[in-house]
Amino acid sequence: DTGVSQNPRHKITKRGQNVTFRCDPISEHNRLYWYRQTLGQGPEFLTYFQNEAQLEKSRLLSDRFSAERPKGSFSTLEIQRTEQGDSAMYLCASSLGGPRDTQYFGPGTRLTVL
Amino acid sequence: DQQVKQNSPSLSVQEGRISILNCDYTNSMFDYFLWYKKYPAEGPTFLISISSIKDKNEDGRFTVFLNKSAKHLSLHIVPSQPGDSAVYFCAASGGTDSWGKLQFGAGTQVVVTP
């Protein structure tokens, strides 16, 4: 299977702990996106990479959130000092390189903050 | 602010009949529109897209219609099949977000009954 993969699929943590999620995009895809989805809502954009460069961050992304994409391959999303409001599904998507290239989504990481 | 709106949270349709899903947007700079389908425990899957230079795009059982003056698009599924039961998200991009960031509606849960 050469689709987008995300790990872990589920994460339960206590408030105040740090968590890190990983996304492995489709191998030839240059663009990588992170979205967050809460119950009853559609995905909301968080941040975007063109190769290894992080080109845009949403206002939703507080200073506790950081994302990296070393060497333009996999990406990690870290949340420091988690809060209950961080509980959501975190989705990663990748696309070839153009703004209208189809974004292919991974299965997501469901985060529950107790 | 919610720039893409799906006002019907759910839709029930009989197998073999037409499903019509609606979506409205407020940002006149959007120039590319997409529909994604999502099954439980999976990421969204791309279904069909339309550029603002067109008013209709068809792919098999799926047709998307765009009415730019009304800032409205719809997805028609004919005939509906049980496997079409899923959450459908409308998404849009363009304008200052020309690099591909998608803005999603809240989704419409479709249930196809035998």
PDB file of C-alpha atoms in Angstrom:
ATOM      1  CA  ASP A   1       0.000   0.000   0.000  1.00  0.00           C
ATOM      2  CA  THR A   2       1.595   3.279  -1.068  1.00  0.00           C
ATOM      3  CA  GLY A   3      -0.952   5.660   0.416  1.00  0.00           C
ATOM      4  CA  VAL A   4      -0.429   8.211   3.170  1.00  0.00           C
ATOM      5  CA  SER A   5       0.222   6.586   6.534  1.00  0.00           C
ATOM      6  CA  GLN A   6      -0.066   8.090   9.998  1.00  0.00           C
ATOM      7  CA  ASN A   7       1.137   6.842  13.355  1.00  0.00           C
ATOM      8  CA  PRO A   8      -0.085   6.293  15.923  1.00  0.00           C
ATOM      9  CA  ARG A   9      -3.728   5.820  14.965  1.00  0.00           C
ATOM     10  CA  HIS A  10      -4.880   6.585  18.486  1.00  0.00           C
ATOM     11  CA  LYS A  11      -3.236   8.475  21.334  1.00  0.00           C
ATOM     12  CA  ILE A  12      -4.594   8.999  24.824  1.00  0.00           C
ATOM     13  CA  THR A  13      -2.645  11.373  27.033  1.00  0.00           C
ATOM     14  CA  LYS A  14      -3.046  13.369  30.182  1.00  0.00           C
ATOM     15  CA  ARG A  15      -3.340  17.114  30.146  1.00  0.00           C
ATOM     16  CA  GLY A  16       0.054  18.765  30.217  1.00  0.00           C
ATOM     17  CA  GLN A  17       1.902  15.965  28.456  1.00  0.00           C
ATOM     18  CA  ASN A  18       3.648  16.331  25.100  1.00  0.00           C
ATOM     19  CA  VAL A  19       2.642  14.218  22.119  1.00  0.00           C
ATOM     20  CA  THR A  20       4.145  13.687  18.674  1.00  0.00           C
ATOM     21  CA  PHE A  21       2.473  12.332  15.574  1.00  0.00           C
ATOM     22  CA  ARG A  22       4.095  11.099  12.396  1.00  0.00           C
ATOM     23  CA  CYS A  23       2.943  11.279   8.783  1.00  0.00           C
ATOM     24  CA  ASP A  24       4.510   9.428   5.871  1.00  0.00           C
ATOM     25  CA  PRO A  25       3.277  10.905   2.588  1.00  0.00           C
ATOM     26  CA  ILE A  26       3.084   9.222  -0.788  1.00  0.00           C
ATOM     27  CA  SER A  27       6.716   8.958  -1.850  1.00  0.00           C
ATOM     28  CA  GLU A  28       6.817  11.285  -4.851  1.00  0.00           C
ATOM     29  CA  HIS A  29       4.609  13.971  -3.285  1.00  0.00           C
ATOM     30  CA  ASN A  30       6.251  17.327  -2.591  1.00  0.00           C
ATOM     31  CA  ARG A  31       3.437  18.952  -0.658  1.00  0.00           C
ATOM     32  CA  LEU A  32       2.295  17.884   2.768  1.00  0.00           C
ATOM     33  CA  TYR A  33      -0.601  19.329   4.754  1.00  0.00           C
ATOM     34  CA  TRP A  34      -1.808  18.929   8.331  1.00  0.00           C
ATOM     35  CA  TYR A  35      -5.486  19.375   9.175  1.00  0.00           C
ATOM     36  CA  ARG A  36      -7.448  18.976  12.393  1.00  0.00           C
ATOM     37  CA  GLN A  37     -11.011  17.695  12.577  1.00  0.00           C
ATOM     38  CA  THR A  38     -13.284  17.943  15.591  1.00  0.00           C
ATOM     39  CA  LEU A  39     -16.606  16.207  16.056  1.00  0.00           C
ATOM     40  CA  GLY A  40     -19.283  17.411  13.670  1.00  0.00           C
ATOM     41  CA  GLN A  41     -16.914  19.633  11.714  1.00  0.00           C
ATOM     42  CA  GLY A  42     -14.926  19.348   8.541  1.00  0.00           C
ATOM     43  CA  PRO A  43     -11.124  19.290   8.529  1.00  0.00           C
ATOM     44  CA  GLU A  44      -9.460  22.630   9.374  1.00  0.00           C
ATOM     45  CA  PHE A  45      -6.112  23.573   7.894  1.00  0.00           C
ATOM     46  CA  LEU A  46      -3.189  23.735  10.313  1.00  0.00           C
ATOM     47  CA  THR A  47       0.011  23.969   8.298  1.00  0.00           C
ATOM     48  CA  TYR A  48       1.607  23.139   4.968  1.00  0.00           C
ATOM     49  CA  PHE A  49       5.025  22.098   3.642  1.00  0.00           C
ATOM     50  CA  GLN A  50       6.528  22.357   0.184  1.00  0.00           C
ATOM     51  CA  ASN A  51       9.336  19.825   0.415  1.00  0.00           C
ATOM     52  CA  GLU A  52      11.071  20.626   3.714  1.00  0.00           C
ATOM     53  CA  ALA A  53       9.934  24.254   3.889  1.00  0.00           C
ATOM     54  CA  GLN A  54       6.985  25.119   6.126  1.00  0.00           C
ATOM     55  CA  LEU A  55       5.250  27.820   4.112  1.00  0.00           C
ATOM     56  CA  GLU A  56       2.091  28.581   6.035  1.00  0.00           C
ATOM     57  CA  LYS A  57       0.661  28.170   9.505  1.00  0.00           C
ATOM     58  CA  SER A  58      -2.931  28.700  10.514  1.00  0.00           C
ATOM     59  CA  ARG A  59      -3.901  31.067  13.303  1.00  0.00           C
ATOM     60  CA  LEU A  60      -5.342  27.925  14.902  1.00  0.00           C
ATOM     61  CA  LEU A  61      -1.807  26.701  15.479  1.00  0.00           C
ATOM     62  CA  SER A  62      -0.759  28.057  18.845  1.00  0.00           C
ATOM     63  CA  ASP A  63       2.846  28.228  20.002  1.00  0.00           C
ATOM     64  CA  ARG A  64       2.379  24.819  21.606  1.00  0.00           C
ATOM     65  CA  PHE A  65       2.178  23.247  18.170  1.00  0.00           C
ATOM     66  CA  SER A  66       5.219  22.639  16.008  1.00  0.00           C
ATOM     67  CA  ALA A  67       5.634  20.715  12.784  1.00  0.00           C
ATOM     68  CA  GLU A  68       8.682  19.590  10.889  1.00  0.00           C
ATOM     69  CA  ARG A  69       9.427  17.848   7.654  1.00  0.00           C
ATOM     70  CA  PRO A  70      13.140  17.052   7.646  1.00  0.00           C
ATOM     71  CA  LYS A  71      14.574  16.229   4.229  1.00  0.00           C
ATOM     72  CA  GLY A  72      11.168  16.736   2.667  1.00  0.00           C
ATOM     73  CA  SER A  73      10.008  13.215   3.468  1.00  0.00           C
ATOM     74  CA  PHE A  74       7.975  12.284   6.556  1.00  0.00           C
ATOM     75  CA  SER A  75       6.553  14.959   8.821  1.00  0.00           C
ATOM     76  CA  THR A  76       5.983  15.196  12.549  1.00  0.00           C
ATOM     77  CA  LEU A  77       3.463  17.276  14.445  1.00  0.00           C
ATOM     78  CA  GLU A  78       4.227  17.907  18.114  1.00  0.00           C
ATOM     79  CA  ILE A  79       1.849  19.339  20.662  1.00  0.00           C
ATOM     80  CA  GLN A  80       3.408  20.517  23.901  1.00  0.00           C
ATOM     81  CA  ARG A  81       1.546  20.844  27.204  1.00  0.00           C
ATOM     82  CA  THR A  82      -1.610  19.320  25.774  1.00  0.00           C
ATOM     83  CA  GLU A  83      -5.005  20.726  26.744  1.00  0.00           C
ATOM     84  CA  GLN A  84      -8.404  19.076  26.623  1.00  0.00           C
ATOM     85  CA  GLY A  85      -9.309  21.335  23.707  1.00  0.00           C
ATOM     86  CA  ASP A  86      -6.584  19.649  21.659  1.00  0.00           C
ATOM     87  CA  SER A  87      -8.664  16.464  21.514  1.00  0.00           C
ATOM     88  CA  ALA A  88      -9.391  15.921  17.831  1.00  0.00           C
ATOM     89  CA  MET A  89      -8.544  13.866  14.765  1.00  0.00           C
ATOM     90  CA  TYR A  90      -5.276  15.041  13.211  1.00  0.00           C
ATOM     91  CA  LEU A  91      -5.181  14.399   9.475  1.00  0.00           C
ATOM     92  CA  CYS A  92      -2.230  14.505   7.139  1.00  0.00           C
ATOM     93  CA  ALA A  93      -2.535  14.867   3.374  1.00  0.00           C
ATOM     94  CA  SER A  94      -0.031  14.952   0.547  1.00  0.00           C
ATOM     95  CA  SER A  95      -0.099  16.031  -3.072  1.00  0.00           C
ATOM     96  CA  LEU A  96       2.269  16.117  -6.019  1.00  0.00           C
ATOM     97  CA  GLY A  97       3.213  19.758  -6.177  1.00  0.00           C
ATOM     98  CA  GLY A  98       0.636  21.981  -7.816  1.00  0.00           C
ATOM     99  CA  PRO A  99      -2.076  23.849  -5.887  1.00  0.00           C
ATOM    100  CA  ARG A 100      -4.788  21.887  -7.681  1.00  0.00           C
ATOM    101  CA  ASP A 101      -3.192  18.492  -7.397  1.00  0.00           C
ATOM    102  CA  THR A 102      -5.417  16.122  -5.484  1.00  0.00           C
ATOM    103  CA  GLN A 103      -4.729  15.935  -1.779  1.00  0.00           C
ATOM    104  CA  TYR A 104      -4.639  12.348  -0.554  1.00  0.00           C
ATOM    105  CA  PHE A 105      -5.422  11.927   3.108  1.00  0.00           C
ATOM    106  CA  GLY A 106      -4.093   9.491   5.646  1.00  0.00           C
ATOM    107  CA  PRO A 107      -6.367   7.702   8.139  1.00  0.00           C
ATOM    108  CA  GLY A 108      -5.624  10.248  10.855  1.00  0.00           C
ATOM    109  CA  THR A 109      -4.443  10.143  14.455  1.00  0.00           C
ATOM    110  CA  ARG A 110      -7.172  10.460  17.048  1.00  0.00           C
ATOM    111  CA  LEU A 111      -5.938  12.345  20.108  1.00  0.00           C
ATOM    112  CA  THR A 112      -7.788  12.208  23.409  1.00  0.00           C
ATOM    113  CA  VAL A 113      -6.553  14.480  26.190  1.00  0.00           C
ATOM    114  CA  LEU A 114      -7.836  13.496  29.627  1.00  0.00           C
TER     115      LEU A 114
ATOM    116  CA  ASP B   1     -15.360  32.346   9.911  1.00  0.00           C
ATOM    117  CA  GLN B   2     -16.984  29.480   8.056  1.00  0.00           C
ATOM    118  CA  GLN B   3     -16.531  30.228   4.347  1.00  0.00           C
ATOM    119  CA  VAL B   4     -17.881  26.880   3.149  1.00  0.00           C
ATOM    120  CA  LYS B   5     -21.225  25.731   4.464  1.00  0.00           C
ATOM    121  CA  GLN B   6     -23.150  22.520   4.185  1.00  0.00           C
ATOM    122  CA  ASN B   7     -26.489  23.213   5.775  1.00  0.00           C
ATOM    123  CA  SER B   8     -27.853  19.690   5.684  1.00  0.00           C
ATOM    124  CA  PRO B   9     -26.155  17.538   8.311  1.00  0.00           C
ATOM    125  CA  SER B  10     -27.825  14.391   7.048  1.00  0.00           C
ATOM    126  CA  LEU B  11     -29.599  12.901   4.049  1.00  0.00           C
ATOM    127  CA  SER B  12     -31.451   9.612   3.722  1.00  0.00           C
ATOM    128  CA  VAL B  13     -32.111   8.224   0.250  1.00  0.00           C
ATOM    129  CA  GLN B  14     -33.426   4.996  -1.143  1.00  0.00           C
ATOM    130  CA  GLU B  15     -31.117   2.738  -3.140  1.00  0.00           C
ATOM    131  CA  GLY B  16     -31.375   3.486  -6.839  1.00  0.00           C
ATOM    132  CA  ARG B  17     -32.653   7.042  -6.342  1.00  0.00           C
ATOM    133  CA  ILE B  18     -30.746  10.291  -6.743  1.00  0.00           C
ATOM    134  CA  SER B  19     -28.786  11.841  -3.869  1.00  0.00           C
ATOM    135  CA  ILE B  20     -28.360  15.618  -4.039  1.00  0.00           C
ATOM    136  CA  LEU B  21     -25.908  17.265  -1.667  1.00  0.00           C
ATOM    137  CA  ASN B  22     -25.626  21.031  -1.439  1.00  0.00           C
ATOM    138  CA  CYS B  23     -22.838  23.405  -0.516  1.00  0.00           C
ATOM    139  CA  ASP B  24     -22.625  27.205  -0.297  1.00  0.00           C
ATOM    140  CA  TYR B  25     -19.576  29.406  -0.082  1.00  0.00           C
ATOM    141  CA  THR B  26     -19.018  33.043   0.763  1.00  0.00           C
ATOM    142  CA  ASN B  27     -15.533  33.787  -0.600  1.00  0.00           C
ATOM    143  CA  SER B  28     -15.800  34.968  -4.221  1.00  0.00           C
ATOM    144  CA  MET B  29     -12.058  34.326  -4.651  1.00  0.00           C
ATOM    145  CA  PHE B  30     -12.529  30.566  -4.459  1.00  0.00           C
ATOM    146  CA  ASP B  31     -11.898  29.104  -7.903  1.00  0.00           C
ATOM    147  CA  TYR B  32     -11.592  25.382  -7.299  1.00  0.00           C
ATOM    148  CA  PHE B  33     -14.093  23.133  -5.592  1.00  0.00           C
ATOM    149  CA  LEU B  34     -13.943  19.523  -4.493  1.00  0.00           C
ATOM    150  CA  TRP B  35     -16.022  16.812  -2.891  1.00  0.00           C
ATOM    151  CA  TYR B  36     -14.521  14.251  -0.527  1.00  0.00           C
ATOM    152  CA  LYS B  37     -16.143  11.152   0.903  1.00  0.00           C
ATOM    153  CA  LYS B  38     -15.285   9.817   4.358  1.00  0.00           C
ATOM    154  CA  TYR B  39     -15.998   6.428   5.898  1.00  0.00           C
ATOM    155  CA  PRO B  40     -15.626   5.929   9.665  1.00  0.00           C
ATOM    156  CA  ALA B  41     -12.030   5.357  10.830  1.00  0.00           C
ATOM    157  CA  GLU B  42     -10.654   6.406   7.425  1.00  0.00           C
ATOM    158  CA  GLY B  43      -9.336   9.655   6.039  1.00  0.00           C
ATOM    159  CA  PRO B  44     -11.329  11.632   3.454  1.00  0.00           C
ATOM    160  CA  THR B  45     -11.166  10.244  -0.082  1.00  0.00           C
ATOM    161  CA  PHE B  46     -11.245  12.533  -3.113  1.00  0.00           C
ATOM    162  CA  LEU B  47     -14.384  12.112  -5.182  1.00  0.00           C
ATOM    163  CA  ILE B  48     -14.694  14.823  -7.838  1.00  0.00           C
ATOM    164  CA  SER B  49     -13.653  18.419  -8.467  1.00  0.00           C
ATOM    165  CA  ILE B  50     -14.647  21.403 -10.584  1.00  0.00           C
ATOM    166  CA  SER B  51     -12.869  24.550 -11.664  1.00  0.00           C
ATOM    167  CA  SER B  52     -14.675  27.867 -11.627  1.00  0.00           C
ATOM    168  CA  ILE B  53     -14.409  28.091 -15.417  1.00  0.00           C
ATOM    169  CA  LYS B  54     -16.878  25.214 -15.685  1.00  0.00           C
ATOM    170  CA  ASP B  55     -20.417  24.777 -14.455  1.00  0.00           C
ATOM    171  CA  LYS B  56     -20.584  20.983 -14.576  1.00  0.00           C
ATOM    172  CA  ASN B  57     -18.238  18.057 -14.211  1.00  0.00           C
ATOM    173  CA  GLU B  58     -19.245  14.430 -14.477  1.00  0.00           C
ATOM    174  CA  ASP B  59     -17.480  11.230 -13.440  1.00  0.00           C
ATOM    175  CA  GLY B  60     -19.522   8.076 -13.658  1.00  0.00           C
ATOM    176  CA  ARG B  61     -22.382   8.225 -11.192  1.00  0.00           C
ATOM    177  CA  PHE B  62     -21.133  11.527  -9.742  1.00  0.00           C
ATOM    178  CA  THR B  63     -21.842  14.980 -11.163  1.00  0.00           C
ATOM    179  CA  VAL B  64     -20.904  18.291  -9.606  1.00  0.00           C
ATOM    180  CA  PHE B  65     -22.714  21.487 -10.592  1.00  0.00           C
ATOM    181  CA  LEU B  66     -21.361  24.963  -9.907  1.00  0.00           C
ATOM    182  CA  ASN B  67     -23.431  28.144  -9.861  1.00  0.00           C
ATOM    183  CA  LYS B  68     -20.933  30.967  -9.376  1.00  0.00           C
ATOM    184  CA  SER B  69     -23.492  33.757  -9.240  1.00  0.00           C
ATOM    185  CA  ALA B  70     -25.255  32.027  -6.369  1.00  0.00           C
ATOM    186  CA  LYS B  71     -21.977  30.800  -4.821  1.00  0.00           C
ATOM    187  CA  HIS B  72     -23.489  27.356  -4.696  1.00  0.00           C
ATOM    188  CA  LEU B  73     -22.433  23.894  -5.741  1.00  0.00           C
ATOM    189  CA  SER B  74     -24.134  20.556  -5.597  1.00  0.00           C
ATOM    190  CA  LEU B  75     -23.178  16.911  -5.926  1.00  0.00           C
ATOM    191  CA  HIS B  76     -25.550  14.479  -7.617  1.00  0.00           C
ATOM    192  CA  ILE B  77     -25.137  10.740  -7.150  1.00  0.00           C
ATOM    193  CA  VAL B  78     -27.188   8.655  -9.556  1.00  0.00           C
ATOM    194  CA  PRO B  79     -28.111   5.932  -8.847  1.00  0.00           C
ATOM    195  CA  SER B  80     -27.355   5.821  -5.137  1.00  0.00           C
ATOM    196  CA  GLN B  81     -25.888   2.584  -3.820  1.00  0.00           C
ATOM    197  CA  PRO B  82     -25.520   1.241  -0.261  1.00  0.00           C
ATOM    198  CA  GLY B  83     -21.736   1.719  -0.516  1.00  0.00           C
ATOM    199  CA  ASP B  84     -22.327   5.441  -0.939  1.00  0.00           C
ATOM    200  CA  SER B  85     -23.342   5.688   2.720  1.00  0.00           C
ATOM    201  CA  ALA B  86     -20.671   7.984   4.159  1.00  0.00           C
ATOM    202  CA  VAL B  87     -20.009  11.580   5.184  1.00  0.00           C
ATOM    203  CA  TYR B  88     -19.513  13.898   2.221  1.00  0.00           C
ATOM    204  CA  PHE B  89     -17.431  17.058   2.560  1.00  0.00           C
ATOM    205  CA  CYS B  90     -17.462  19.994   0.216  1.00  0.00           C
ATOM    206  CA  ALA B  91     -14.137  21.876  -0.006  1.00  0.00           C
ATOM    207  CA  ALA B  92     -12.866  24.984  -1.769  1.00  0.00           C
ATOM    208  CA  SER B  93      -9.576  26.706  -2.496  1.00  0.00           C
ATOM    209  CA  GLY B  94      -8.274  29.753  -4.346  1.00  0.00           C
ATOM    210  CA  GLY B  95      -7.595  33.442  -4.041  1.00  0.00           C
ATOM    211  CA  THR B  96      -4.956  34.238  -1.473  1.00  0.00           C
ATOM    212  CA  ASP B  97      -4.899  30.508  -0.679  1.00  0.00           C
ATOM    213  CA  SER B  98      -3.838  29.693  -4.198  1.00  0.00           C
ATOM    214  CA  TRP B  99      -1.216  27.251  -3.003  1.00  0.00           C
ATOM    215  CA  GLY B 100      -3.836  24.632  -2.291  1.00  0.00           C
ATOM    216  CA  LYS B 101      -5.116  25.042   1.249  1.00  0.00           C
ATOM    217  CA  LEU B 102      -8.594  23.543   1.375  1.00  0.00           C
ATOM    218  CA  GLN B 103     -11.472  24.954   3.355  1.00  0.00           C
ATOM    219  CA  PHE B 104     -14.080  22.348   4.203  1.00  0.00           C
ATOM    220  CA  GLY B 105     -17.744  22.405   5.044  1.00  0.00           C
ATOM    221  CA  ALA B 106     -19.038  20.545   8.098  1.00  0.00           C
ATOM    222  CA  GLY B 107     -20.143  17.547   6.062  1.00  0.00           C
ATOM    223  CA  THR B 108     -23.385  15.760   5.176  1.00  0.00           C
ATOM    224  CA  GLN B 109     -24.013  12.229   6.427  1.00  0.00           C
ATOM    225  CA  VAL B 110     -25.634  10.216   3.637  1.00  0.00           C
ATOM    226  CA  VAL B 111     -27.492   7.007   4.401  1.00  0.00           C
ATOM    227  CA  VAL B 112     -28.625   4.883   1.470  1.00  0.00           C
ATOM    228  CA  THR B 113     -31.382   2.482   2.447  1.00  0.00           C
ATOM    229  CA  PRO B 114     -32.282  -0.713   0.565  1.00  0.00           C
TER     230      PRO B 114
END
